[in-house]
PDB file of C-alpha atoms in Angstrom:
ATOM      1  CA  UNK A   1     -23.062 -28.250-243.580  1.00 55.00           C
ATOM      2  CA  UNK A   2     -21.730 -28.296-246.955  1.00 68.00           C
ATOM      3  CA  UNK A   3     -20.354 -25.460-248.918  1.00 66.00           C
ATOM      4  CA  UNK A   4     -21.110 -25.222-252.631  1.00 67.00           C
ATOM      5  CA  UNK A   5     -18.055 -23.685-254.695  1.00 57.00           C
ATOM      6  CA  UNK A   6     -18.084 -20.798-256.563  1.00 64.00           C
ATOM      7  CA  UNK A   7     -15.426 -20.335-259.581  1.00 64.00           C
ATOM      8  CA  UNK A   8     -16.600 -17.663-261.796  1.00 79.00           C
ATOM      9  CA  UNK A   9     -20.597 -18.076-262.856  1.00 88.00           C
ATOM     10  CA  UNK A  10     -22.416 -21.432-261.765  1.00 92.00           C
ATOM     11  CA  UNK A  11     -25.409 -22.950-262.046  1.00 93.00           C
ATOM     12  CA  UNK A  12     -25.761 -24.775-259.110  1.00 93.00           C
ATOM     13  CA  UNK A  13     -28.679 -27.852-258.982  1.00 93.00           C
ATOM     14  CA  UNK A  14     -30.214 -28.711-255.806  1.00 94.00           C
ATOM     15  CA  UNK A  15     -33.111 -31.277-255.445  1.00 95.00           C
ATOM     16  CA  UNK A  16     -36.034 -28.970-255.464  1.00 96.00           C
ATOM     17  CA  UNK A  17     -34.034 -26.204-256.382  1.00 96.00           C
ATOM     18  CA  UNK A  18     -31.937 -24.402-258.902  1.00 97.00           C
ATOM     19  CA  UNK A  19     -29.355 -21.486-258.243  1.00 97.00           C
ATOM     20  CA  UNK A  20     -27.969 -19.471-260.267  1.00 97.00           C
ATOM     21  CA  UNK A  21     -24.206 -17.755-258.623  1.00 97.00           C
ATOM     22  CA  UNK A  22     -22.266 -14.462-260.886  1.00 97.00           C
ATOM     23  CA  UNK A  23     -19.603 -12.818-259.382  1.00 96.00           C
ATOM     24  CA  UNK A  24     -18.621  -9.617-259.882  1.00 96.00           C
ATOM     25  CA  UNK A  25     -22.248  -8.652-261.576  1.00 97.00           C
ATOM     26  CA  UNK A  26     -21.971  -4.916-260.497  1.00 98.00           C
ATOM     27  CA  UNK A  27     -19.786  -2.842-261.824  1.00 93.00           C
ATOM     28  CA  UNK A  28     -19.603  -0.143-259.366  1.00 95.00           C
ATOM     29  CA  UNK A  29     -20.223  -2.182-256.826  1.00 98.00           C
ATOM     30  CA  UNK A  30     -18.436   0.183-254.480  1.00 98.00           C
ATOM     31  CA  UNK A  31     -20.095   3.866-255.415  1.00 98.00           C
ATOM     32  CA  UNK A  32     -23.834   1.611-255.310  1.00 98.00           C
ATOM     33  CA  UNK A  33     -22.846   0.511-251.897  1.00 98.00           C
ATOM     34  CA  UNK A  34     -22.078   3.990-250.659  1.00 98.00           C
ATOM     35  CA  UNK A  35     -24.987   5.891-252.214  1.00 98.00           C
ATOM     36  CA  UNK A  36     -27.751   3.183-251.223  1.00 98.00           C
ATOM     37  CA  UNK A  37     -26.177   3.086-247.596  1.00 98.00           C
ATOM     38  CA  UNK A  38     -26.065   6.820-247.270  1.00 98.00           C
ATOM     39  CA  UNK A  39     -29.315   7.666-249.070  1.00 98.00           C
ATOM     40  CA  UNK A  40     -32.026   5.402-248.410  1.00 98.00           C
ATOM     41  CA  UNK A  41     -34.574   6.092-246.226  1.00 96.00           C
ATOM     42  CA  UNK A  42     -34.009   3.255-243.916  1.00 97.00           C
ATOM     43  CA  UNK A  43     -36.715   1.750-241.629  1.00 95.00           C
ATOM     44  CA  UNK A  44     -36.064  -1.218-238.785  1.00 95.00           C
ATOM     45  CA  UNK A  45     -39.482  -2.356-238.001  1.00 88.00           C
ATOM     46  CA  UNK A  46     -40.422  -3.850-234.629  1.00 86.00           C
ATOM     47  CA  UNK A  47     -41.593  -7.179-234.925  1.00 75.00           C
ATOM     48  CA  UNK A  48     -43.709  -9.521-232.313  1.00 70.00           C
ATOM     49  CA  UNK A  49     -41.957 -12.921-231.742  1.00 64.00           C
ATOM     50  CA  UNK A  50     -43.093 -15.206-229.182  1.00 65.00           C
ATOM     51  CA  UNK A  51     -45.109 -12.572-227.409  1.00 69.00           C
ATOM     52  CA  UNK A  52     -42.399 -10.198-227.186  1.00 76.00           C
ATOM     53  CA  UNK A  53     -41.634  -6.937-229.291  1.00 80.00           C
ATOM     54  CA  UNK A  54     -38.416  -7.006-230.582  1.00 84.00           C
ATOM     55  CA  UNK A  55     -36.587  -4.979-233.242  1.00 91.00           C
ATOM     56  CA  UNK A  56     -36.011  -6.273-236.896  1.00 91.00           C
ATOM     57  CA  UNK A  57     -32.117  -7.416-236.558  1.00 95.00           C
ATOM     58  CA  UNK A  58     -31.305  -5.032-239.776  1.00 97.00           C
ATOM     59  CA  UNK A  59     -32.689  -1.999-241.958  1.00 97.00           C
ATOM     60  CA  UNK A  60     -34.710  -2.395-244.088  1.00 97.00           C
ATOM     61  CA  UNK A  61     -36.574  -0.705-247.297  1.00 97.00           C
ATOM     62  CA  UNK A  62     -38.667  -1.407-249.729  1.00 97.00           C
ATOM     63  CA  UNK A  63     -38.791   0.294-253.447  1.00 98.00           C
ATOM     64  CA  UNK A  64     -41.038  -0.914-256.286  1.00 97.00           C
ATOM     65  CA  UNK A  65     -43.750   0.201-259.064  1.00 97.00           C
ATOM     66  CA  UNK A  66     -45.981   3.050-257.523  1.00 96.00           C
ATOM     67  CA  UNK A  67     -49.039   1.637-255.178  1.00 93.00           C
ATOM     68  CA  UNK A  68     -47.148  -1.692-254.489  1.00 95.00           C
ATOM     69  CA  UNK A  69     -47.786  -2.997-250.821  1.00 90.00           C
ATOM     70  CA  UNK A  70     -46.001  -5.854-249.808  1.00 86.00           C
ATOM     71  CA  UNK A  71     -46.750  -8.061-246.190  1.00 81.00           C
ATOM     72  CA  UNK A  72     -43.835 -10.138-244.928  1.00 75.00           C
ATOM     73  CA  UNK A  73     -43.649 -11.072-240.789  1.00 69.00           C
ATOM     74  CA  UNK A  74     -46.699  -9.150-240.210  1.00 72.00           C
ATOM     75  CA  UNK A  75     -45.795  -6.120-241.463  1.00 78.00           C
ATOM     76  CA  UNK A  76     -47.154  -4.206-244.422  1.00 83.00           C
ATOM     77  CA  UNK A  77     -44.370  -2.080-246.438  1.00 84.00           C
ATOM     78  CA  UNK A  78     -45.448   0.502-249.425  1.00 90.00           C
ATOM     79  CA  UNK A  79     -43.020   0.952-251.779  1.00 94.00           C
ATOM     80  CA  UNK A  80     -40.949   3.437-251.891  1.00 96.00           C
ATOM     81  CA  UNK A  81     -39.431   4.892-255.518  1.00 97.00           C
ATOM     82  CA  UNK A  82     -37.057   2.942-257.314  1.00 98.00           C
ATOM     83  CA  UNK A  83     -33.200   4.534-256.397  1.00 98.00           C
ATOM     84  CA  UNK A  84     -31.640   5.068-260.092  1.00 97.00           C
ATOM     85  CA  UNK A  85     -29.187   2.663-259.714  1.00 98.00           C
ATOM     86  CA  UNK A  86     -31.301  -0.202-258.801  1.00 98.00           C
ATOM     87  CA  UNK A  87     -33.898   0.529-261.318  1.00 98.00           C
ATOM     88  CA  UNK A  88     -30.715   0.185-263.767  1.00 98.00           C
ATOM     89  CA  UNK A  89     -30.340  -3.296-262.348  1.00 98.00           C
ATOM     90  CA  UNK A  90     -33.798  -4.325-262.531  1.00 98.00           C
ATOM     91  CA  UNK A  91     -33.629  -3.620-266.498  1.00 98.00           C
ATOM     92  CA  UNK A  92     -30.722  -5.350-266.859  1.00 98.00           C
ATOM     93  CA  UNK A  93     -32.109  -8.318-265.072  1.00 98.00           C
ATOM     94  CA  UNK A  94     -34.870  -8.212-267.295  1.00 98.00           C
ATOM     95  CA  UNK A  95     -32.477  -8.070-270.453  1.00 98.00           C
ATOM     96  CA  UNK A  96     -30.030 -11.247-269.302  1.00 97.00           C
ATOM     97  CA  UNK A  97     -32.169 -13.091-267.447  1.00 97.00           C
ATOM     98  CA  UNK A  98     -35.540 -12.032-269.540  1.00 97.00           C
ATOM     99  CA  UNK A  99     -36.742 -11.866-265.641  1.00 97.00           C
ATOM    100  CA  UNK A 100     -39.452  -8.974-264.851  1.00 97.00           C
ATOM    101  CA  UNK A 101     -39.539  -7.796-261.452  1.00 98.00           C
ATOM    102  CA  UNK A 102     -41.769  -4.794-260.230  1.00 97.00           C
ATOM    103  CA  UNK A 103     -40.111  -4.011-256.972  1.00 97.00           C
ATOM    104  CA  UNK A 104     -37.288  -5.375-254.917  1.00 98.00           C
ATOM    105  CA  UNK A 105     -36.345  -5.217-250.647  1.00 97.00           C
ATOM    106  CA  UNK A 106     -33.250  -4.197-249.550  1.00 98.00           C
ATOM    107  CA  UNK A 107     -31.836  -4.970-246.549  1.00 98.00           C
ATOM    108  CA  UNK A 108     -28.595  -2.807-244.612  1.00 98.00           C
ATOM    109  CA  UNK A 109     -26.418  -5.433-242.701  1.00 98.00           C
ATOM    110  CA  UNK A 110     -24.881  -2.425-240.443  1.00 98.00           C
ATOM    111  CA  UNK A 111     -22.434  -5.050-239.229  1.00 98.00           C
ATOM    112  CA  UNK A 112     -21.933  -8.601-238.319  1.00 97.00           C
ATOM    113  CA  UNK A 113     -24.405  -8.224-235.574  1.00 97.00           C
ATOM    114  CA  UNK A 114     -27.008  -8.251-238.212  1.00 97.00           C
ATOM    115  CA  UNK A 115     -28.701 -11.323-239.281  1.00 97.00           C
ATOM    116  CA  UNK A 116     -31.636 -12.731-241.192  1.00 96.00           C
ATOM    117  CA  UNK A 117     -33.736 -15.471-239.695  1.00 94.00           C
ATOM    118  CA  UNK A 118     -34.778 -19.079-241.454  1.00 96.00           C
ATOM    119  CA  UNK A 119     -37.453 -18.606-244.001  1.00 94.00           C
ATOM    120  CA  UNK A 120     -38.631 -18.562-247.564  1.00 96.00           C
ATOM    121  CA  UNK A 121     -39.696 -16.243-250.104  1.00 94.00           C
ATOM    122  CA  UNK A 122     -43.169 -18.070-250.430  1.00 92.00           C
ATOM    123  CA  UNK A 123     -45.357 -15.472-249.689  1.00 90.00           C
ATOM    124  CA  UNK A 124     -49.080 -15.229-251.146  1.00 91.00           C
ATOM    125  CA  UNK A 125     -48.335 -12.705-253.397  1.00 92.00           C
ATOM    126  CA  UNK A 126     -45.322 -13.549-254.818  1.00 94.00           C
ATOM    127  CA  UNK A 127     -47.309 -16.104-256.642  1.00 93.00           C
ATOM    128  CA  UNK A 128     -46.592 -20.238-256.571  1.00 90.00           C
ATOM    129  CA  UNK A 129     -43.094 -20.503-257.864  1.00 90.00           C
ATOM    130  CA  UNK A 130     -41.139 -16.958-257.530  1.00 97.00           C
ATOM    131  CA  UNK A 131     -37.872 -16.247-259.080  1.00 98.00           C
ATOM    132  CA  UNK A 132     -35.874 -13.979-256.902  1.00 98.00           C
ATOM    133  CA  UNK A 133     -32.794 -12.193-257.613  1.00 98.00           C
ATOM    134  CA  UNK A 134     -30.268 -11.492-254.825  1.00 98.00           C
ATOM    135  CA  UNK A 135     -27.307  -8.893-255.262  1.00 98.00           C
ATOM    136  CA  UNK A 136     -24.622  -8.335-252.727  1.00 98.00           C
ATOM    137  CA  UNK A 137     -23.007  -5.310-252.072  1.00 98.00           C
ATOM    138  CA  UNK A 138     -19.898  -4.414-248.950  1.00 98.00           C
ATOM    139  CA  UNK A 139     -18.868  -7.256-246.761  1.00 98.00           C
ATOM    140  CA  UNK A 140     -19.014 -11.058-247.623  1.00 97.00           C
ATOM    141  CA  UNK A 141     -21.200 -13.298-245.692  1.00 98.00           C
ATOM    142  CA  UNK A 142     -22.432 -16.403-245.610  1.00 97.00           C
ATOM    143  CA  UNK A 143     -26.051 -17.573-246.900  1.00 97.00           C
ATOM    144  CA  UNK A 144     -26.820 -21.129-245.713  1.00 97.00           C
ATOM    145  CA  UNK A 145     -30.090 -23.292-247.290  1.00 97.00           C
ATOM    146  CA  UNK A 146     -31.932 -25.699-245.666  1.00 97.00           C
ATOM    147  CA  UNK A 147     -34.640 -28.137-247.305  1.00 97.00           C
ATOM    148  CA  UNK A 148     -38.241 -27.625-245.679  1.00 96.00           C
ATOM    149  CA  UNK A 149     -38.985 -30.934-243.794  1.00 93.00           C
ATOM    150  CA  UNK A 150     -42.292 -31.751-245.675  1.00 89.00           C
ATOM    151  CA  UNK A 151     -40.495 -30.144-249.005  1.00 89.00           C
ATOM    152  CA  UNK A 152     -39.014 -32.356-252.420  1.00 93.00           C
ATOM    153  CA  UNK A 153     -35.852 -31.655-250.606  1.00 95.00           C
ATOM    154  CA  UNK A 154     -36.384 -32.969-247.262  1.00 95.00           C
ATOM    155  CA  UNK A 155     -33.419 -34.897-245.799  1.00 94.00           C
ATOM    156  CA  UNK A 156     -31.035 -33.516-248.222  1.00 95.00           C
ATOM    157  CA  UNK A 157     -27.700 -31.464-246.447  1.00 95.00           C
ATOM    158  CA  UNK A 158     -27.817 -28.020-245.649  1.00 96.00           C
ATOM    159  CA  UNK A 159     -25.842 -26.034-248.119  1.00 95.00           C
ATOM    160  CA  UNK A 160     -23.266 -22.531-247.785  1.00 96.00           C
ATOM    161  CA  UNK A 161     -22.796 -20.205-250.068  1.00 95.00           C
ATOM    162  CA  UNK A 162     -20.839 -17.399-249.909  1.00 96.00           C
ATOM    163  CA  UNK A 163     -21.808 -14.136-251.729  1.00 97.00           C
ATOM    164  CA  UNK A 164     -19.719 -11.743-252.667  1.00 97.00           C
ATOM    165  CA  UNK A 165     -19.405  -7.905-253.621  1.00 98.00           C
ATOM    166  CA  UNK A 166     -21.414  -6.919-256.409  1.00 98.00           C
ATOM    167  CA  UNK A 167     -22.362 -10.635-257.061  1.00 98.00           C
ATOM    168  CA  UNK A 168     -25.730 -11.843-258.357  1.00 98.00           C
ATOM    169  CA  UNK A 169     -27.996 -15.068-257.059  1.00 98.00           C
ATOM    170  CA  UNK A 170     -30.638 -16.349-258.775  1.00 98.00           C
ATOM    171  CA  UNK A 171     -32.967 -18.565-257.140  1.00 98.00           C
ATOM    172  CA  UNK A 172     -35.282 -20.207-259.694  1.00 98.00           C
ATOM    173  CA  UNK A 173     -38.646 -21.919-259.108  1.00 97.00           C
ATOM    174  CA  UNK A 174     -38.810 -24.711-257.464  1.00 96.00           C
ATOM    175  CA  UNK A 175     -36.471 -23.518-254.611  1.00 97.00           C
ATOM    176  CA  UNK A 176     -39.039 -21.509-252.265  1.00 97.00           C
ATOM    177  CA  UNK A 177     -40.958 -24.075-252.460  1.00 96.00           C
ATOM    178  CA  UNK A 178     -38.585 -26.585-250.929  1.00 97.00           C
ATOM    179  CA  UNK A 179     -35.679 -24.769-249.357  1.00 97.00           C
ATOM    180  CA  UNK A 180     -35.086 -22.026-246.447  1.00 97.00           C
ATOM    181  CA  UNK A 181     -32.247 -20.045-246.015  1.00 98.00           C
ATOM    182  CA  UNK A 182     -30.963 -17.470-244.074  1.00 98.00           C
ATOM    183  CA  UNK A 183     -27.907 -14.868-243.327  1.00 98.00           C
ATOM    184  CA  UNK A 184     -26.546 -16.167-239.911  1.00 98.00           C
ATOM    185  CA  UNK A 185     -24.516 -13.204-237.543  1.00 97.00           C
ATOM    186  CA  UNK A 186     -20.857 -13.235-238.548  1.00 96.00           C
ATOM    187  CA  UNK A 187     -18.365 -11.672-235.883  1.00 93.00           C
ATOM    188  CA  UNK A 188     -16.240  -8.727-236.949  1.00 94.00           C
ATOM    189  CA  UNK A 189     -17.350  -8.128-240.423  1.00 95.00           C
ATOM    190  CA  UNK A 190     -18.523  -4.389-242.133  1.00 97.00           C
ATOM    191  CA  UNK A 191     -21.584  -3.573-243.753  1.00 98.00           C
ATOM    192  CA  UNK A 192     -23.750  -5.341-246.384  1.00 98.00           C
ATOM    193  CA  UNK A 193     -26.592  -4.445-248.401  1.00 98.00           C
ATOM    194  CA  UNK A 194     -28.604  -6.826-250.100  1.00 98.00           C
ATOM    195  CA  UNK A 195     -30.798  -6.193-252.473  1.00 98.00           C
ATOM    196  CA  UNK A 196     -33.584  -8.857-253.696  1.00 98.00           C
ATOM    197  CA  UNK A 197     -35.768  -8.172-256.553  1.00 98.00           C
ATOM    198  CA  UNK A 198     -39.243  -9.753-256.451  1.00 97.00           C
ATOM    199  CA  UNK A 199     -42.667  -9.630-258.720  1.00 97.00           C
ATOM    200  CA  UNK A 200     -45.813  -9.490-256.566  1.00 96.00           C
ATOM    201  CA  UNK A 201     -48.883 -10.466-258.535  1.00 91.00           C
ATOM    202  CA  UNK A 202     -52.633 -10.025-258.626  1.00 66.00           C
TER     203      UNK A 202
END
């Protein structure tokens, strides 16, 4: 598995894909971490995998434009109002990036236990080629890609990429389309929230 370097900002090219990788995005990375962590109202839904009932391997909450429902794993979240300091992100997304997002998930890694599975961000509703925008806040950890087997970037290697505190990553259309990734369990390491702002259409 290859690991794609990170020196400063980087616009990083896969086939089928295109990232974008800032460091150090967040300015108050640290006070953001803390009041999301300690103020959210945090939910860990139960999910059904392979017949069995098991919990959802992190926290999770989702925030957005009033009367926004969003369905991910078979569950349906409603979104909750936007904390002040990611609604500050979301315009400044907007202003950079000219990206417009009307709600975002955010996910509490309460250690390394905590993990995301292999998927995309292809969902019906965030339309046919999604932009999403990732930020990291607390502990580094490692998000892996892996090109979809029937996708423009089947057979390609897997890719690592590690993101930081109060980084940004942009994934730009194509790259649901073509790529998975995940956040695999790390041993030892603190908390993480992510944050990933989406647009959900019609």
């Amino acid at each position: 598995m290859a690991g794609i370097a990170q020196h400063g900002a980087v616009d990083i090219n896969l086939l089928g894909g295109q990232l974008h990788y800032q460091p150090e995005f967040v300015s108050a990375a640290d006070t953001l971490y803390r009041v999301l962590r300690d103020s959210v109202a945090w939910q860990q839904p139960v999910l059904r995998i392979y017949g069995r009932q098991r919990p959802t391997p992190r926290l999770v909450s989702f925030v957005g434009d009033p009367g926004l429902s969003y369905r991910y794993s078979g569950q349906c979240h409603h979104s909750a109002d936007w904390p002040a300091g990611v609604a500050a992100l979301r315009e400044r997304l907007a202003n950079e990036f000219q990206l417009r997002f009307n709600c975002a998930l955010l996910n509490y890694y309460r250690d390394g236990g905590d993990s995301m599975a292999w998927h995309s961000d292809d969902e019906t509703e965030l339309g046919t080629s999604p932009a999403i925008a990732s930020i990291s806040l607390g502990e580094r950890r490692d998000f892996r890609f892996r090109p979809k087997p029937r996708g423009a970037a089947a057979g390609q290697p897997a890719q690592t990429i590690a993101l930081e505190h109060g980084s940004l990553l942009l994934m730009l259309p194509p790259t649901q389309a073509n790529w998975q990734h995940c956040v695999p369990r790390r041993v030892g390491c603190g908390g993480r929230i992510n944050i990933t702002f989406r647009q959900l259409i019609g």
